[in-house]
Structure formats: C-alpha cells, structure tokens
Amino acid sequence: MHLAYPTVVAALLFSVGVYGVLARRNAILVLMSVELMLNAVNLNLVTFDVWYRDRLHGGQVLTLFTIVIAAAEIGLGLAIVLLVFRNRQMIDVDRLRALSEDAEEAAPRPAGRASAGGEAGPGPAPEREEASP
C-alpha cells in the first residue's frame, strides 16, 4: 500500500476538524472536531509506524497514549459543557466570552472610576433586605 493514501485521508480529516473548530458555535461540535483532528494524528502515527517497520512499534504506542488523552479530554470537556449548559441554558461558544454568571458583571468597568472597595464610582446604593419581626 502506498504511503499517500492514508496521509491524504488524515490530511482531509484534520482539515475538516480545523474547519469545525473555527466555524462552529456549538461546544459539542467543537469537541467532536478536536476528536477528528486527534484521529487524523493517530492515523498518521500508525501509517508511519507500519511504513518504517519499527520493531518497538513506537507509533502504535503513541497512538494508544493519544487515545487515552482524547478520552480524558472528552470526559472533562463534556463535564464542562454540561455545567455551562446547566447554568446558562445554552452552549453557544461565541456568547460564552465571560465566565461570570451575571451579564452586568461581564461588562468592562471604566479604569478611572474604580474605588478601593471594588465598586464602580458613585451610583445608587444597593438595596438591602430588611429583617421582618
């Protein structure tokens, strides 16, 4: 078998993965695109391992490590996506610029008006809840 066939397939897989990471807004699709890129790397590792007839099978060993890292990445990535969805009810990557829970807190404050207490200049006093007897 020629070396060109699997490397061209790996290049196409990697290109589709890069397009998915750059163009998609859904966090789950971005994670799937990262998996496509890792699978393209695995395909290249195994291809060149077979091509060079390595006695230690270094490419296949590296492929196993890559698969383990990809599984851990997907586990953590999906956990983060589920927590973000639970808090925000959306997983649109473009709208998740700030990690604060309140949209007002995500807005940048003017640099000259910040006081020592962290409040942004004079304004209405925060409302306090009165204890009822």
PDB file of C-alpha atoms in Angstrom, residues 51-123:
ATOM      1  CA  TRP A  51       5.872   2.205   6.813  1.00  0.00           C
ATOM      2  CA  TYR A  52       9.143   2.305   8.764  1.00  0.00           C
ATOM      3  CA  ARG A  53       8.624  -1.215  10.215  1.00  0.00           C
ATOM      4  CA  ASP A  54       9.590  -0.119  13.694  1.00  0.00           C
ATOM      5  CA  ARG A  55      10.461  -3.067  15.949  1.00  0.00           C
ATOM      6  CA  LEU A  56       9.272  -1.291  19.075  1.00  0.00           C
ATOM      7  CA  HIS A  57       6.051  -0.100  17.413  1.00  0.00           C
ATOM      8  CA  GLY A  58       6.552   3.436  18.725  1.00  0.00           C
ATOM      9  CA  GLY A  59       3.803   4.893  16.527  1.00  0.00           C
ATOM     10  CA  GLN A  60       1.243   2.459  17.834  1.00  0.00           C
ATOM     11  CA  VAL A  61       2.279   3.115  21.437  1.00  0.00           C
ATOM     12  CA  LEU A  62       1.957   6.866  20.872  1.00  0.00           C
ATOM     13  CA  THR A  63      -1.449   6.223  19.305  1.00  0.00           C
ATOM     14  CA  LEU A  64      -2.587   4.454  22.474  1.00  0.00           C
ATOM     15  CA  PHE A  65      -1.406   7.404  24.569  1.00  0.00           C
ATOM     16  CA  THR A  66      -3.247   9.789  22.248  1.00  0.00           C
ATOM     17  CA  ILE A  67      -6.442   7.749  22.562  1.00  0.00           C
ATOM     18  CA  VAL A  68      -6.199   7.846  26.372  1.00  0.00           C
ATOM     19  CA  ILE A  69      -5.612  11.603  26.348  1.00  0.00           C
ATOM     20  CA  ALA A  70      -8.522  12.077  23.926  1.00  0.00           C
ATOM     21  CA  ALA A  71     -10.826  10.071  26.207  1.00  0.00           C
ATOM     22  CA  ALA A  72      -9.826  12.187  29.201  1.00  0.00           C
ATOM     23  CA  GLU A  73     -10.275  15.371  27.178  1.00  0.00           C
ATOM     24  CA  ILE A  74     -13.765  14.355  26.094  1.00  0.00           C
ATOM     25  CA  GLY A  75     -14.729  13.419  29.648  1.00  0.00           C
ATOM     26  CA  LEU A  76     -13.620  16.760  31.061  1.00  0.00           C
ATOM     27  CA  GLY A  77     -14.900  18.721  28.078  1.00  0.00           C
ATOM     28  CA  LEU A  78     -18.376  17.219  28.261  1.00  0.00           C
ATOM     29  CA  ALA A  79     -18.486  17.796  32.014  1.00  0.00           C
ATOM     30  CA  ILE A  80     -17.649  21.475  31.490  1.00  0.00           C
ATOM     31  CA  VAL A  81     -20.200  21.782  28.672  1.00  0.00           C
ATOM     32  CA  LEU A  82     -22.910  20.206  30.849  1.00  0.00           C
ATOM     33  CA  LEU A  83     -22.161  22.560  33.736  1.00  0.00           C
ATOM     34  CA  VAL A  84     -22.217  25.581  31.429  1.00  0.00           C
ATOM     35  CA  PHE A  85     -25.500  24.408  29.920  1.00  0.00           C
ATOM     36  CA  ARG A  86     -26.953  23.882  33.395  1.00  0.00           C
ATOM     37  CA  ASN A  87     -26.042  27.438  34.398  1.00  0.00           C
ATOM     38  CA  ARG A  88     -26.684  29.313  31.143  1.00  0.00           C
ATOM     39  CA  GLN A  89     -29.191  27.135  29.214  1.00  0.00           C
ATOM     40  CA  MET A  90     -27.004  27.448  26.091  1.00  0.00           C
ATOM     41  CA  ILE A  91     -23.695  26.172  24.802  1.00  0.00           C
ATOM     42  CA  ASP A  92     -23.052  28.749  22.084  1.00  0.00           C
ATOM     43  CA  VAL A  93     -19.286  29.294  22.172  1.00  0.00           C
ATOM     44  CA  ASP A  94     -19.450  32.829  20.760  1.00  0.00           C
ATOM     45  CA  ARG A  95     -21.808  34.002  23.506  1.00  0.00           C
ATOM     46  CA  LEU A  96     -19.732  32.460  26.322  1.00  0.00           C
ATOM     47  CA  ARG A  97     -16.980  35.062  26.425  1.00  0.00           C
ATOM     48  CA  ALA A  98     -17.083  35.751  30.158  1.00  0.00           C
ATOM     49  CA  LEU A  99     -17.368  33.137  32.863  1.00  0.00           C
ATOM     50  CA  SER A 100     -19.293  35.312  35.307  1.00  0.00           C
ATOM     51  CA  GLU A 101     -22.897  34.411  36.000  1.00  0.00           C
ATOM     52  CA  ASP A 102     -24.317  37.905  35.658  1.00  0.00           C
ATOM     53  CA  ALA A 103     -24.202  39.704  32.312  1.00  0.00           C
ATOM     54  CA  GLU A 104     -23.722  43.062  34.056  1.00  0.00           C
ATOM     55  CA  GLU A 105     -20.578  41.796  35.776  1.00  0.00           C
ATOM     56  CA  ALA A 106     -19.134  40.744  32.423  1.00  0.00           C
ATOM     57  CA  ALA A 107     -19.177  44.328  31.124  1.00  0.00           C
ATOM     58  CA  PRO A 108     -15.797  46.036  31.493  1.00  0.00           C
ATOM     59  CA  ARG A 109     -15.639  48.851  34.044  1.00  0.00           C
ATOM     60  CA  PRO A 110     -14.051  52.209  33.265  1.00  0.00           C
ATOM     61  CA  ALA A 111     -10.487  52.253  34.596  1.00  0.00           C
ATOM     62  CA  GLY A 112     -10.602  55.721  36.205  1.00  0.00           C
ATOM     63  CA  ARG A 113     -13.784  55.250  38.235  1.00  0.00           C
ATOM     64  CA  ALA A 114     -12.976  52.129  40.269  1.00  0.00           C
ATOM     65  CA  SER A 115     -12.790  52.710  44.013  1.00  0.00           C
ATOM     66  CA  ALA A 116     -10.902  50.784  46.668  1.00  0.00           C
ATOM     67  CA  GLY A 117     -13.949  48.685  47.534  1.00  0.00           C
ATOM     68  CA  GLY A 118     -14.255  47.381  44.001  1.00  0.00           C
ATOM     69  CA  GLU A 119     -17.438  49.349  43.259  1.00  0.00           C
ATOM     70  CA  ALA A 120     -17.577  51.434  40.118  1.00  0.00           C
ATOM     71  CA  GLY A 121     -17.897  55.037  41.285  1.00  0.00           C
ATOM     72  CA  PRO A 122     -20.897  56.749  42.826  1.00  0.00           C
ATOM     73  CA  GLY A 123     -24.250  55.346  41.943  1.00  0.00           C
TER      74      GLY A 123
END
